[in-house]
GROMACS .gro file of N, CA, C and O in nm:
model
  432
    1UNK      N    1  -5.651   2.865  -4.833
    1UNK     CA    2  -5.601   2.806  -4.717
    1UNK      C    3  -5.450   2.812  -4.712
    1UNK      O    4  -5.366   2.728  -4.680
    2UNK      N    5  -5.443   2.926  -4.748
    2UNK     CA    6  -5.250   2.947  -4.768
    2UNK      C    7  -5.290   3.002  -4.561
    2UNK      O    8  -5.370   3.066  -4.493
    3UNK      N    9  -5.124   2.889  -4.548
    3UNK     CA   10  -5.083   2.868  -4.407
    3UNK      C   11  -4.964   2.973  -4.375
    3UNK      O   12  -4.939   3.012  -4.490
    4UNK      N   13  -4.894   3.028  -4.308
    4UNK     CA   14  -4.762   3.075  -4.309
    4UNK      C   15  -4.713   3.006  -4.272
    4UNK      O   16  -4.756   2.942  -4.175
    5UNK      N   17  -4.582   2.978  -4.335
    5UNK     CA   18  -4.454   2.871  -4.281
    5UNK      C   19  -4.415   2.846  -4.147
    5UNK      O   20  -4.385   2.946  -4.082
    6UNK      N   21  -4.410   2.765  -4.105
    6UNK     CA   22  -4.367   2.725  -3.957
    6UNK      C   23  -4.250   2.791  -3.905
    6UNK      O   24  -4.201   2.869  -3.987
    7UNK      N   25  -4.194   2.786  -3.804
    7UNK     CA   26  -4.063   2.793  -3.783
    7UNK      C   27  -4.008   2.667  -3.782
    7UNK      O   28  -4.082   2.569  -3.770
    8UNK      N   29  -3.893   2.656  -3.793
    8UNK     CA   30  -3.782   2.526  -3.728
    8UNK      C   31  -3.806   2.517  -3.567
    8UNK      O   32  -3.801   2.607  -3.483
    9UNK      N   33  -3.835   2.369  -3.550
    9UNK     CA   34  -3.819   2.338  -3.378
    9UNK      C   35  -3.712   2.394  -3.322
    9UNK      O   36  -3.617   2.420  -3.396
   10UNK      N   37  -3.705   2.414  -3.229
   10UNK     CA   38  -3.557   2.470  -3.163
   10UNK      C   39  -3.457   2.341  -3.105
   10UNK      O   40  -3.497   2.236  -3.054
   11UNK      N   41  -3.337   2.377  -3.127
   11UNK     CA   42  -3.220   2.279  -3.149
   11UNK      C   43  -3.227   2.226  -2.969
   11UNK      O   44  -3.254   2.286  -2.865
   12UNK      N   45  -3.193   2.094  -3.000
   12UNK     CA   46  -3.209   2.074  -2.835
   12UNK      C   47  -3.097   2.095  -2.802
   12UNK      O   48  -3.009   2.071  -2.884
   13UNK      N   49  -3.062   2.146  -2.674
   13UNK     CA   50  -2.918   2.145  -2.610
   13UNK      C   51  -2.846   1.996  -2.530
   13UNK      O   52  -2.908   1.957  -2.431
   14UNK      N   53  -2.746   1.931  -2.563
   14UNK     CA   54  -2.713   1.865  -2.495
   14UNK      C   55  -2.624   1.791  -2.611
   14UNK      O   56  -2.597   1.824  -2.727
   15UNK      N   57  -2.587   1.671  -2.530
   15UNK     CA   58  -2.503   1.577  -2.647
   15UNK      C   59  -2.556   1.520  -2.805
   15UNK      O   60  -2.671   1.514  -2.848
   16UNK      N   61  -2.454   1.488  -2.857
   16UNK     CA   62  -2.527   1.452  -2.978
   16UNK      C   63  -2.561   1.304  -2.974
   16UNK      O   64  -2.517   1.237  -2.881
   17UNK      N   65  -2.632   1.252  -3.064
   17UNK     CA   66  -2.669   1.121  -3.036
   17UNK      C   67  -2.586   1.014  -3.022
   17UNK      O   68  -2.512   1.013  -3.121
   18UNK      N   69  -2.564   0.929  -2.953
   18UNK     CA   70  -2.452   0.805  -2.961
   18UNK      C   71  -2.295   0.850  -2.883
   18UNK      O   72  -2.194   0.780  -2.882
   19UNK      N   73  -2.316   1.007  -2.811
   19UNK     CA   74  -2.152   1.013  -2.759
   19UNK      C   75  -2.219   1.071  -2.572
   19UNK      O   76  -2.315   1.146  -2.554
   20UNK      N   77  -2.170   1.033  -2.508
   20UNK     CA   78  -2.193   1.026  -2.377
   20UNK      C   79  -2.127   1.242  -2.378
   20UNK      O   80  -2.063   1.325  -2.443
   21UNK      N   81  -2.229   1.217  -2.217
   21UNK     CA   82  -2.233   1.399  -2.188
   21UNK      C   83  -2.057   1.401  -2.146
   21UNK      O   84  -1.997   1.490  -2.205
   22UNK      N   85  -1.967   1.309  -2.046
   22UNK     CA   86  -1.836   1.284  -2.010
   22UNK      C   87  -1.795   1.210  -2.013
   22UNK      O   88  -1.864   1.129  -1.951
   23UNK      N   89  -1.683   1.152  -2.062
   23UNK     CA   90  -1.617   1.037  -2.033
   23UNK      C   91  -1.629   0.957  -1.955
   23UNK      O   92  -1.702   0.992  -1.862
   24UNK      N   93  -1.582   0.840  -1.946
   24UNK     CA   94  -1.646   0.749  -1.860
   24UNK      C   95  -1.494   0.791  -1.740
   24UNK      O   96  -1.397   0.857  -1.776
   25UNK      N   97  -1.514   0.728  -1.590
   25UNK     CA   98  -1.468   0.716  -1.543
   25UNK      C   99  -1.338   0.628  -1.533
   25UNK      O  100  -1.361   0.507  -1.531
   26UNK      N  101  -1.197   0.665  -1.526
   26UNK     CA  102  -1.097   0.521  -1.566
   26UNK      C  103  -1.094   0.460  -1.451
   26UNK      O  104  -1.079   0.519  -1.344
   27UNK      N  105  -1.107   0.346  -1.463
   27UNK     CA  106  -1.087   0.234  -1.389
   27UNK      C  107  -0.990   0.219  -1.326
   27UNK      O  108  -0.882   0.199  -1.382
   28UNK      N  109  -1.004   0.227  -1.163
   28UNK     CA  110  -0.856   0.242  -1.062
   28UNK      C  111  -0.846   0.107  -1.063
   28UNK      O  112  -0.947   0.037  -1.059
   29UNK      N  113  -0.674   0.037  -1.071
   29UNK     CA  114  -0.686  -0.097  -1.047
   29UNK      C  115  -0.679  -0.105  -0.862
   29UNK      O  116  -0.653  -0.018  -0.780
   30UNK      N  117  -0.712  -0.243  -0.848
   30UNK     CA  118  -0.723  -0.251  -0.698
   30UNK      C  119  -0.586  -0.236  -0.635
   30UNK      O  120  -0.487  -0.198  -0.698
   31UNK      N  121  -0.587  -0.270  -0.497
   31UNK     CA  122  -0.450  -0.237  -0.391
   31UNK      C  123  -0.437  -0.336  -0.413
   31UNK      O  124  -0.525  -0.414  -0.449
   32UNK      N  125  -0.285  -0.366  -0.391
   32UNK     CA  126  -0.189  -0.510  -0.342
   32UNK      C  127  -0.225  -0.528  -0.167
   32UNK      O  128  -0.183  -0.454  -0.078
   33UNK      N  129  -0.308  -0.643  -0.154
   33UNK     CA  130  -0.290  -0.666   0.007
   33UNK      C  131  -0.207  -0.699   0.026
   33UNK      O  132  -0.186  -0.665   0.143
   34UNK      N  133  -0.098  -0.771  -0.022
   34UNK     CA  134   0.069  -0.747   0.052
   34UNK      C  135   0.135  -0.623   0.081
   34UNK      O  136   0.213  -0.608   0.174
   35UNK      N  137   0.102  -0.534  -0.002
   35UNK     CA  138   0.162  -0.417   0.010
   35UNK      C  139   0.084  -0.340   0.164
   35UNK      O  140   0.147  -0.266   0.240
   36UNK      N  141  -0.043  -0.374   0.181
   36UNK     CA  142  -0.031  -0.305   0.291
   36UNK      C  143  -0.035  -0.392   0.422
   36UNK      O  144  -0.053  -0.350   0.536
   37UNK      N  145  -0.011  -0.535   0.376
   37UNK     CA  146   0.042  -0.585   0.543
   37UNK      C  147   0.232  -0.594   0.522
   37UNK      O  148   0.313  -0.663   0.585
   38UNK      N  149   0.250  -0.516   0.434
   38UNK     CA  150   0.373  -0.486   0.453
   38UNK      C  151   0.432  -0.359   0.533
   38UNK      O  152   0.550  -0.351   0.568
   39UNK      N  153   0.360  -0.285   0.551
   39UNK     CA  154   0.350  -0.153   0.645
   39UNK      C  155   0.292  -0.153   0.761
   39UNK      O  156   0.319  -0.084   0.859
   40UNK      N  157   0.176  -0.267   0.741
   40UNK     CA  158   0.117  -0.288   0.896
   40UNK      C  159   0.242  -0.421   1.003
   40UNK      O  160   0.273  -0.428   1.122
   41UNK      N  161   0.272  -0.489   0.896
   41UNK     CA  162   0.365  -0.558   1.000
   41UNK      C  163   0.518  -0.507   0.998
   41UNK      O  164   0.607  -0.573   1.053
   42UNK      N  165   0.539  -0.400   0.939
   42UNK     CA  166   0.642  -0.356   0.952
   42UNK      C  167   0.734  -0.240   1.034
   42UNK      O  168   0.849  -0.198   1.050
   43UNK      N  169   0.544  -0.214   1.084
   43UNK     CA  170   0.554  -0.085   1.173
   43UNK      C  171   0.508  -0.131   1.307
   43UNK      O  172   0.541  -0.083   1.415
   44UNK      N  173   0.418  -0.240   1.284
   44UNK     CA  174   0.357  -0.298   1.432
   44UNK      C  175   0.407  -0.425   1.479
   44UNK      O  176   0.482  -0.425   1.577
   45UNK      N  177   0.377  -0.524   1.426
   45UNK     CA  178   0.372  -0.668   1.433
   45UNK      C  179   0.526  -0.691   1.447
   45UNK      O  180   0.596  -0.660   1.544
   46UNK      N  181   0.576  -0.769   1.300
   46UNK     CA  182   0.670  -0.822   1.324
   46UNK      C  183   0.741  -0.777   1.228
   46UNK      O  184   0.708  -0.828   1.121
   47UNK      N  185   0.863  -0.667   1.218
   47UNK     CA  186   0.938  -0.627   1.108
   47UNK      C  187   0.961  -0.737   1.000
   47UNK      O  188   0.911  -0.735   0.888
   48UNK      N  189   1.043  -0.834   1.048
   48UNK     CA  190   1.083  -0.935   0.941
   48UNK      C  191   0.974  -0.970   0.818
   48UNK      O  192   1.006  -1.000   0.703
   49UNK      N  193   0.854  -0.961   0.863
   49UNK     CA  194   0.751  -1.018   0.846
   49UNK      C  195   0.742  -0.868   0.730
   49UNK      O  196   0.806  -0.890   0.628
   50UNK      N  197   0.675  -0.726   0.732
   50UNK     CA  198   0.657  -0.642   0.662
   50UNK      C  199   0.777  -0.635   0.555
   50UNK      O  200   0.737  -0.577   0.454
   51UNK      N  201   0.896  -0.672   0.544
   51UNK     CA  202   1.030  -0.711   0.479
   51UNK      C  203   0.980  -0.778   0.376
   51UNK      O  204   0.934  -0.719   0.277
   52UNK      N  205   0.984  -0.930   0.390
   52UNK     CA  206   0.924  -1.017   0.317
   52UNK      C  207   0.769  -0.956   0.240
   52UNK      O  208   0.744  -0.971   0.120
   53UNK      N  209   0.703  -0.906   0.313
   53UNK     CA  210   0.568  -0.912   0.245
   53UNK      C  211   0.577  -0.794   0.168
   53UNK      O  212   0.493  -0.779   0.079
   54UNK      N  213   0.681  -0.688   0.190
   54UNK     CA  214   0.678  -0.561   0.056
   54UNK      C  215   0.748  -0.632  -0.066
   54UNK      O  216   0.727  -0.583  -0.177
   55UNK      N  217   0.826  -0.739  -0.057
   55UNK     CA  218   0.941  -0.772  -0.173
   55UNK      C  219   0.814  -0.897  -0.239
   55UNK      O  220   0.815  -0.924  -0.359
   56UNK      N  221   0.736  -0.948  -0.166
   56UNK     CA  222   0.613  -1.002  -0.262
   56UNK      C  223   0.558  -0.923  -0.347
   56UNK      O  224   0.561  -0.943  -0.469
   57UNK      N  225   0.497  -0.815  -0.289
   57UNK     CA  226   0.400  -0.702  -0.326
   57UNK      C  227   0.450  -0.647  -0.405
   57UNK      O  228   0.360  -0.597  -0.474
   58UNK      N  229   0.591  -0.610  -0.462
   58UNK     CA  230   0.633  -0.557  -0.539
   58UNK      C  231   0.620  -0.657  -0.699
   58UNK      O  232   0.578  -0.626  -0.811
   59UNK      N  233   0.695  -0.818  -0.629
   59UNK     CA  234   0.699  -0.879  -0.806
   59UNK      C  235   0.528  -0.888  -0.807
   59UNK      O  236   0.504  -0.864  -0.925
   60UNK      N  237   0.419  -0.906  -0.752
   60UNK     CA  238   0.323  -0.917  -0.756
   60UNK      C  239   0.267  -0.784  -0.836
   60UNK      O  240   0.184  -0.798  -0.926
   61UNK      N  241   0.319  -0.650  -0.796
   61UNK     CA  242   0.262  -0.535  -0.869
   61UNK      C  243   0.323  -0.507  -0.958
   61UNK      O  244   0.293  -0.399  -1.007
   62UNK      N  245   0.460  -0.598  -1.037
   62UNK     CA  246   0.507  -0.551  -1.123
   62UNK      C  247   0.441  -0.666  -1.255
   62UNK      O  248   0.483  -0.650  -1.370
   63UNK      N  249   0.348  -0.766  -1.227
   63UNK     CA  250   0.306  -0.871  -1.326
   63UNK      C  251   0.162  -0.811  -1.299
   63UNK      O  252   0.108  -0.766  -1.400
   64UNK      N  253   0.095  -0.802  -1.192
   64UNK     CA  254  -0.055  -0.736  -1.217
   64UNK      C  255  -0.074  -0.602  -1.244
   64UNK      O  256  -0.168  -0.556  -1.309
   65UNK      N  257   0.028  -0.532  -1.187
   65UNK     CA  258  -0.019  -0.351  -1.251
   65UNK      C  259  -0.094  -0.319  -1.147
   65UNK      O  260  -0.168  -0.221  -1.153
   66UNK      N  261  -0.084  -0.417  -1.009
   66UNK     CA  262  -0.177  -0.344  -0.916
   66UNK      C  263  -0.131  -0.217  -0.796
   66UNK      O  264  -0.021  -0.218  -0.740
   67UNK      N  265  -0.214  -0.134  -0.778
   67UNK     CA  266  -0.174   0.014  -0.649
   67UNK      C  267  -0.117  -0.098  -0.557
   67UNK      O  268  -0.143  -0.212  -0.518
   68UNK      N  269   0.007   0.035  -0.542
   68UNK     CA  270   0.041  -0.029  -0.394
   68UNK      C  271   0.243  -0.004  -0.341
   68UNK      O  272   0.304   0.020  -0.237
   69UNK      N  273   0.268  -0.022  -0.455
   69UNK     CA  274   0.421  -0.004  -0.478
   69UNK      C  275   0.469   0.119  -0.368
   69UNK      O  276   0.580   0.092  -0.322
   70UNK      N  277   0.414   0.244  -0.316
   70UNK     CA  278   0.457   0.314  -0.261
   70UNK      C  279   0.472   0.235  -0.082
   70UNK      O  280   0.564   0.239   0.000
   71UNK      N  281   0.310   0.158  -0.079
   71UNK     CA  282   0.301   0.101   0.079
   71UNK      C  283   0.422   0.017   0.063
   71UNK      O  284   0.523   0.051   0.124
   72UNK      N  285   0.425  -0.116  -0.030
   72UNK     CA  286   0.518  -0.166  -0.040
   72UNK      C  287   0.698  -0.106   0.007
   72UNK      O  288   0.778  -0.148   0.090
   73UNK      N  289   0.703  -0.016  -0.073
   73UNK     CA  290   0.851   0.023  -0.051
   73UNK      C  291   0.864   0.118   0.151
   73UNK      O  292   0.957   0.130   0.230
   74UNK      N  293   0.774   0.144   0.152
   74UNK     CA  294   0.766   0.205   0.296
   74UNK      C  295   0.786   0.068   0.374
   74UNK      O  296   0.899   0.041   0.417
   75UNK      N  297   0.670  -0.027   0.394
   75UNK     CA  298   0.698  -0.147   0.427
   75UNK      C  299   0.858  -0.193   0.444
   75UNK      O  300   0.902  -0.203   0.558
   76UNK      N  301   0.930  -0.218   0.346
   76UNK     CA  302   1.054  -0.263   0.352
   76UNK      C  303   1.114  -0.215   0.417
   76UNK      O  304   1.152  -0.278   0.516
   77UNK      N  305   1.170  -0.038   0.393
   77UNK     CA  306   1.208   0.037   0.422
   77UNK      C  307   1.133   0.025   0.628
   77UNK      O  308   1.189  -0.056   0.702
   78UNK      N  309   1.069   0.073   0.659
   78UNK     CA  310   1.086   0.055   0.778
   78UNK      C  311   1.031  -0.033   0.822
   78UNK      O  312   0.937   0.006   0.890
   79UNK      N  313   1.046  -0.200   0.818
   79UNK     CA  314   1.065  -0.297   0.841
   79UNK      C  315   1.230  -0.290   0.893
   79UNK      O  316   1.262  -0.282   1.012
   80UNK      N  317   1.329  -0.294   0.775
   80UNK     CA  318   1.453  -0.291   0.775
   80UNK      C  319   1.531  -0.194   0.922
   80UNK      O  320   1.619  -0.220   1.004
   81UNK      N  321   1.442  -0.078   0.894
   81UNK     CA  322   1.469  -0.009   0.989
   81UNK      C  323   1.474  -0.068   1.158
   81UNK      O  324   1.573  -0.084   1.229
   82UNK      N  325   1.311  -0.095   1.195
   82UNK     CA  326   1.305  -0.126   1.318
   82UNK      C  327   1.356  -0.325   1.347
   82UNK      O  328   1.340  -0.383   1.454
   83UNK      N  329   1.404  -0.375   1.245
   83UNK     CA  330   1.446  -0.492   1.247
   83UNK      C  331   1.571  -0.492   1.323
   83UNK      O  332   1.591  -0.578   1.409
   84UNK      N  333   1.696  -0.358   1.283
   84UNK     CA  334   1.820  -0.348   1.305
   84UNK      C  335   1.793  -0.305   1.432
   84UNK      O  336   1.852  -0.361   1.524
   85UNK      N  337   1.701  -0.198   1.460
   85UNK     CA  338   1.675  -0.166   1.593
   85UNK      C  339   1.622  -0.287   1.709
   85UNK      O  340   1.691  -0.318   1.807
   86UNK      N  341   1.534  -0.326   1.688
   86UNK     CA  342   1.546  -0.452   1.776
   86UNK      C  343   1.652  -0.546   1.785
   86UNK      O  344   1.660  -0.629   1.876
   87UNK      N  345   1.754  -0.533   1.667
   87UNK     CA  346   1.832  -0.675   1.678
   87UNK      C  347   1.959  -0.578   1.796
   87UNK      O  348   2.026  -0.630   1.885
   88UNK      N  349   1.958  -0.449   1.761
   88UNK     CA  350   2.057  -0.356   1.866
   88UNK      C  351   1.980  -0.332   1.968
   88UNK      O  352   2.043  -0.258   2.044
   89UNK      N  353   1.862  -0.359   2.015
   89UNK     CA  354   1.863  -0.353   2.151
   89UNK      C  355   1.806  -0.501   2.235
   89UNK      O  356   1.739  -0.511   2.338
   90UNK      N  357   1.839  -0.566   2.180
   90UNK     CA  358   1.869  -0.734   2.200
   90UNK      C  359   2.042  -0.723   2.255
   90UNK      O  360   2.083  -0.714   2.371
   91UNK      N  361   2.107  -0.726   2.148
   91UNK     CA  362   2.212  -0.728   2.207
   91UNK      C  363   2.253  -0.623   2.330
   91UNK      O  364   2.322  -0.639   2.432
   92UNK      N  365   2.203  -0.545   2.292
   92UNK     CA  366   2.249  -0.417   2.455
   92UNK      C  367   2.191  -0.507   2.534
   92UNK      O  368   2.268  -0.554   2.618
   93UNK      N  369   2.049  -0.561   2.537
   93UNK     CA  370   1.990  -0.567   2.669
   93UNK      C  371   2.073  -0.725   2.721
   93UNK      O  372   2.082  -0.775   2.833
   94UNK      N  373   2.115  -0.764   2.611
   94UNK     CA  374   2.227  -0.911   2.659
   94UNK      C  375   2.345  -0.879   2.705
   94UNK      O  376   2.378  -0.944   2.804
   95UNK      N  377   2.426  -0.793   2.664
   95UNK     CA  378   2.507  -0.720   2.738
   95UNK      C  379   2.495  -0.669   2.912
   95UNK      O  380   2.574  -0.657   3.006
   96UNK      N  381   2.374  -0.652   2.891
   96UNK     CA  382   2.322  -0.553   3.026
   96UNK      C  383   2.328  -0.684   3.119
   96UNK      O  384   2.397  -0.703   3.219
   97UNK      N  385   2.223  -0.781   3.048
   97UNK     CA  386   2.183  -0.893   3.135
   97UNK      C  387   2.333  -0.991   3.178
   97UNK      O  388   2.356  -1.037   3.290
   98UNK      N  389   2.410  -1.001   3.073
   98UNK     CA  390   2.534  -1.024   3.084
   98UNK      C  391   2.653  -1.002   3.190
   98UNK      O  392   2.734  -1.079   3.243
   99UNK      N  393   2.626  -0.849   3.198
   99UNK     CA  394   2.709  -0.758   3.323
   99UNK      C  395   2.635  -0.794   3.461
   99UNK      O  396   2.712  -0.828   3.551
  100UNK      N  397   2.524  -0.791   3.486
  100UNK     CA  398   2.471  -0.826   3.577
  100UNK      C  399   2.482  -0.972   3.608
  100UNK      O  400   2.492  -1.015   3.723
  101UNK      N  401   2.480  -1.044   3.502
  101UNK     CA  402   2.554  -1.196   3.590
  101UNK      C  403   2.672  -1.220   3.652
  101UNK      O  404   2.700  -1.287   3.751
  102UNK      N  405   2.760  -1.129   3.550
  102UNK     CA  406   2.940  -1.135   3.616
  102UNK      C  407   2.956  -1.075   3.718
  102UNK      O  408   3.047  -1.105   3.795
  103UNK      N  409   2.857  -0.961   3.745
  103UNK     CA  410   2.870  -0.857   3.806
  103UNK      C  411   2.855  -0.876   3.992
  103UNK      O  412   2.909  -0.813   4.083
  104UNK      N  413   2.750  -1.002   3.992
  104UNK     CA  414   2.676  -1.060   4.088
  104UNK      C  415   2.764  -1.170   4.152
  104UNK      O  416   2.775  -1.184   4.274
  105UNK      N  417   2.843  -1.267   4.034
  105UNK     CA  418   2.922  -1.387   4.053
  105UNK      C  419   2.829  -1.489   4.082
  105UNK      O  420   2.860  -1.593   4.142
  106UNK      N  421   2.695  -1.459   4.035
  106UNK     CA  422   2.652  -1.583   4.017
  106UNK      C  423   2.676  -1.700   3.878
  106UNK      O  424   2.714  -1.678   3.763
  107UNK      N  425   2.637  -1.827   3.946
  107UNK     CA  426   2.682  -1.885   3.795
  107UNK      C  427   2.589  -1.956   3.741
  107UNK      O  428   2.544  -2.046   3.811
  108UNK      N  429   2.532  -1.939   3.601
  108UNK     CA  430   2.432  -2.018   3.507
  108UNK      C  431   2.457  -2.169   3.537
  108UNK      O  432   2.393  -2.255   3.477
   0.00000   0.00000   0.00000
């Protein structure tokens, strides 16, 4: 009852035991919601308002490590921008409104 020797099973293909097929995925940290109502009110709403809320978002993303620092600095940045612009066409349009009172000789 002599047998002939087997072969060896064939090697399985794939990972070895105990180590994953890829790395795991790294963990994105979340957005700063200041940072992006710092761009939404800085471009829509109320400049002053996107100003203030990027200079939160920033010490806020510099103690949590959270995304966002780029909305943030846009935020400020044109907050600042359309802030000066409204505050210069305030004054023109007081000027304007101005000339037209003297202009008329009526009196407040």
């Amino acid at each position: 009852m002599d047998q002939p020797p087997t072969p060896p099973p064939p090697s399985a293909a794939g990972p070895t035991p105990g180590h994953p097929l890829f790395p795991p995925y790294p963990y994105s940290p979340p957005m700063n919601v200041y940072a992006i109502l710092s761009l939404v009110f800085g471009v829509m709403v109320f400049p002053p308002l996107g100003i203030y809320f990027g200079g939160k978002a920033k010490q806020q993303i510099a103690q949590t490590g959270e995304r966002g620092i780029e909305l943030a600095t846009a935020g400020v940045v044109v907050g600042w921008i359309f802030t000066v612009m409204y505050g210069l066409f305030f004054l023109l349009w007081c000027g304007v409104v101005g000339a037209m009172i003297v202009g008329t000789g009526l009196s407040v």
